[in-house]
């Protein structure tokens, strides 16, 4: 686990974990469900953080109608 993983890294790790613990590969439906839930929570958190960053960027812009590079 990495605290600064990107969306792409999360999706790749999800795919690897799901392949390993999927019911068709000897895992359980419960474990597959937990893996999917973890992915969903992490991706949602990234979305929230991106939204908060955009909001702060807008607030900190000296001129609200000028884009900050």
mmCIF file of C-alpha atoms in Angstrom:
data_model
loop_
_atom_site.group_PDB
_atom_site.id
_atom_site.type_symbol
_atom_site.label_atom_id
_atom_site.label_comp_id
_atom_site.label_asym_id
_atom_site.label_seq_id
_atom_site.Cartn_x
_atom_site.Cartn_y
_atom_site.Cartn_z
ATOM 1 C CA UNK A 1 0.000 0.000 0.000
ATOM 2 C CA UNK A 2 1.217 3.446 -0.937
ATOM 3 C CA UNK A 3 -0.244 6.638 0.481
ATOM 4 C CA UNK A 4 0.371 8.498 -2.777
ATOM 5 C CA UNK A 5 -0.838 5.932 -5.334
ATOM 6 C CA UNK A 6 -2.367 7.242 -8.554
ATOM 7 C CA UNK A 7 -5.748 6.203 -9.931
ATOM 8 C CA UNK A 8 -3.969 4.025 -12.485
ATOM 9 C CA UNK A 9 -1.899 2.299 -9.785
ATOM 10 C CA UNK A 10 -5.019 1.652 -7.709
ATOM 11 C CA UNK A 11 -6.804 0.154 -10.705
ATOM 12 C CA UNK A 12 -3.815 -2.076 -11.513
ATOM 13 C CA UNK A 13 -3.484 -3.253 -7.902
ATOM 14 C CA UNK A 14 -7.253 -3.909 -7.840
ATOM 15 C CA UNK A 15 -7.012 -6.042 -10.971
ATOM 16 C CA UNK A 16 -4.105 -8.062 -9.544
ATOM 17 C CA UNK A 17 -5.863 -8.621 -6.215
ATOM 18 C CA UNK A 18 -9.135 -9.542 -7.869
ATOM 19 C CA UNK A 19 -7.404 -12.074 -10.134
ATOM 20 C CA UNK A 20 -5.759 -13.623 -7.079
ATOM 21 C CA UNK A 21 -8.847 -13.744 -4.836
ATOM 22 C CA UNK A 22 -11.661 -14.131 -7.374
ATOM 23 C CA UNK A 23 -14.004 -17.091 -6.716
ATOM 24 C CA UNK A 24 -13.081 -18.560 -10.118
ATOM 25 C CA UNK A 25 -9.450 -18.696 -8.942
ATOM 26 C CA UNK A 26 -10.053 -20.284 -5.551
ATOM 27 C CA UNK A 27 -11.010 -17.141 -3.659
ATOM 28 C CA UNK A 28 -14.346 -16.221 -2.138
ATOM 29 C CA UNK A 29 -17.125 -13.889 -3.232
ATOM 30 C CA UNK A 30 -16.768 -12.118 0.119
ATOM 31 C CA UNK A 31 -13.097 -11.340 -0.494
ATOM 32 C CA UNK A 32 -13.789 -10.209 -4.075
ATOM 33 C CA UNK A 33 -16.515 -7.920 -2.753
ATOM 34 C CA UNK A 34 -14.168 -6.407 -0.153
ATOM 35 C CA UNK A 35 -11.524 -5.792 -2.830
ATOM 36 C CA UNK A 36 -14.097 -4.007 -5.003
ATOM 37 C CA UNK A 37 -15.299 -1.913 -2.053
ATOM 38 C CA UNK A 38 -11.736 -0.888 -1.192
ATOM 39 C CA UNK A 39 -11.123 0.213 -4.790
ATOM 40 C CA UNK A 40 -14.352 2.210 -4.830
ATOM 41 C CA UNK A 41 -13.504 3.996 -1.562
ATOM 42 C CA UNK A 42 -9.973 4.863 -2.704
ATOM 43 C CA UNK A 43 -11.125 6.189 -6.074
ATOM 44 C CA UNK A 44 -13.873 8.218 -4.388
ATOM 45 C CA UNK A 45 -11.330 9.716 -1.991
ATOM 46 C CA UNK A 46 -9.120 10.718 -4.917
ATOM 47 C CA UNK A 47 -12.114 12.395 -6.565
ATOM 48 C CA UNK A 48 -12.899 14.344 -3.408
ATOM 49 C CA UNK A 49 -9.292 15.469 -3.026
ATOM 50 C CA UNK A 50 -9.120 16.571 -6.662
ATOM 51 C CA UNK A 51 -12.337 18.563 -6.182
ATOM 52 C CA UNK A 52 -11.023 20.183 -3.006
ATOM 53 C CA UNK A 53 -7.772 21.086 -4.743
ATOM 54 C CA UNK A 54 -9.651 22.702 -7.625
ATOM 55 C CA UNK A 55 -11.824 24.651 -5.168
ATOM 56 C CA UNK A 56 -8.777 25.912 -3.243
ATOM 57 C CA UNK A 57 -7.033 26.877 -6.477
ATOM 58 C CA UNK A 58 -10.054 28.969 -7.428
ATOM 59 C CA UNK A 59 -10.162 30.627 -4.007
ATOM 60 C CA UNK A 60 -6.456 31.424 -4.032
ATOM 61 C CA UNK A 61 -6.403 32.823 -7.556
ATOM 62 C CA UNK A 62 -5.712 36.582 -7.401
ATOM 63 C CA UNK A 63 -8.098 37.077 -10.326
ATOM 64 C CA UNK A 64 -11.070 34.679 -10.261
ATOM 65 C CA UNK A 65 -11.571 34.861 -14.011
ATOM 66 C CA UNK A 66 -7.933 34.140 -14.870
ATOM 67 C CA UNK A 67 -6.750 30.526 -14.975
ATOM 68 C CA UNK A 68 -3.897 29.540 -12.684
ATOM 69 C CA UNK A 69 -1.250 27.552 -14.558
#
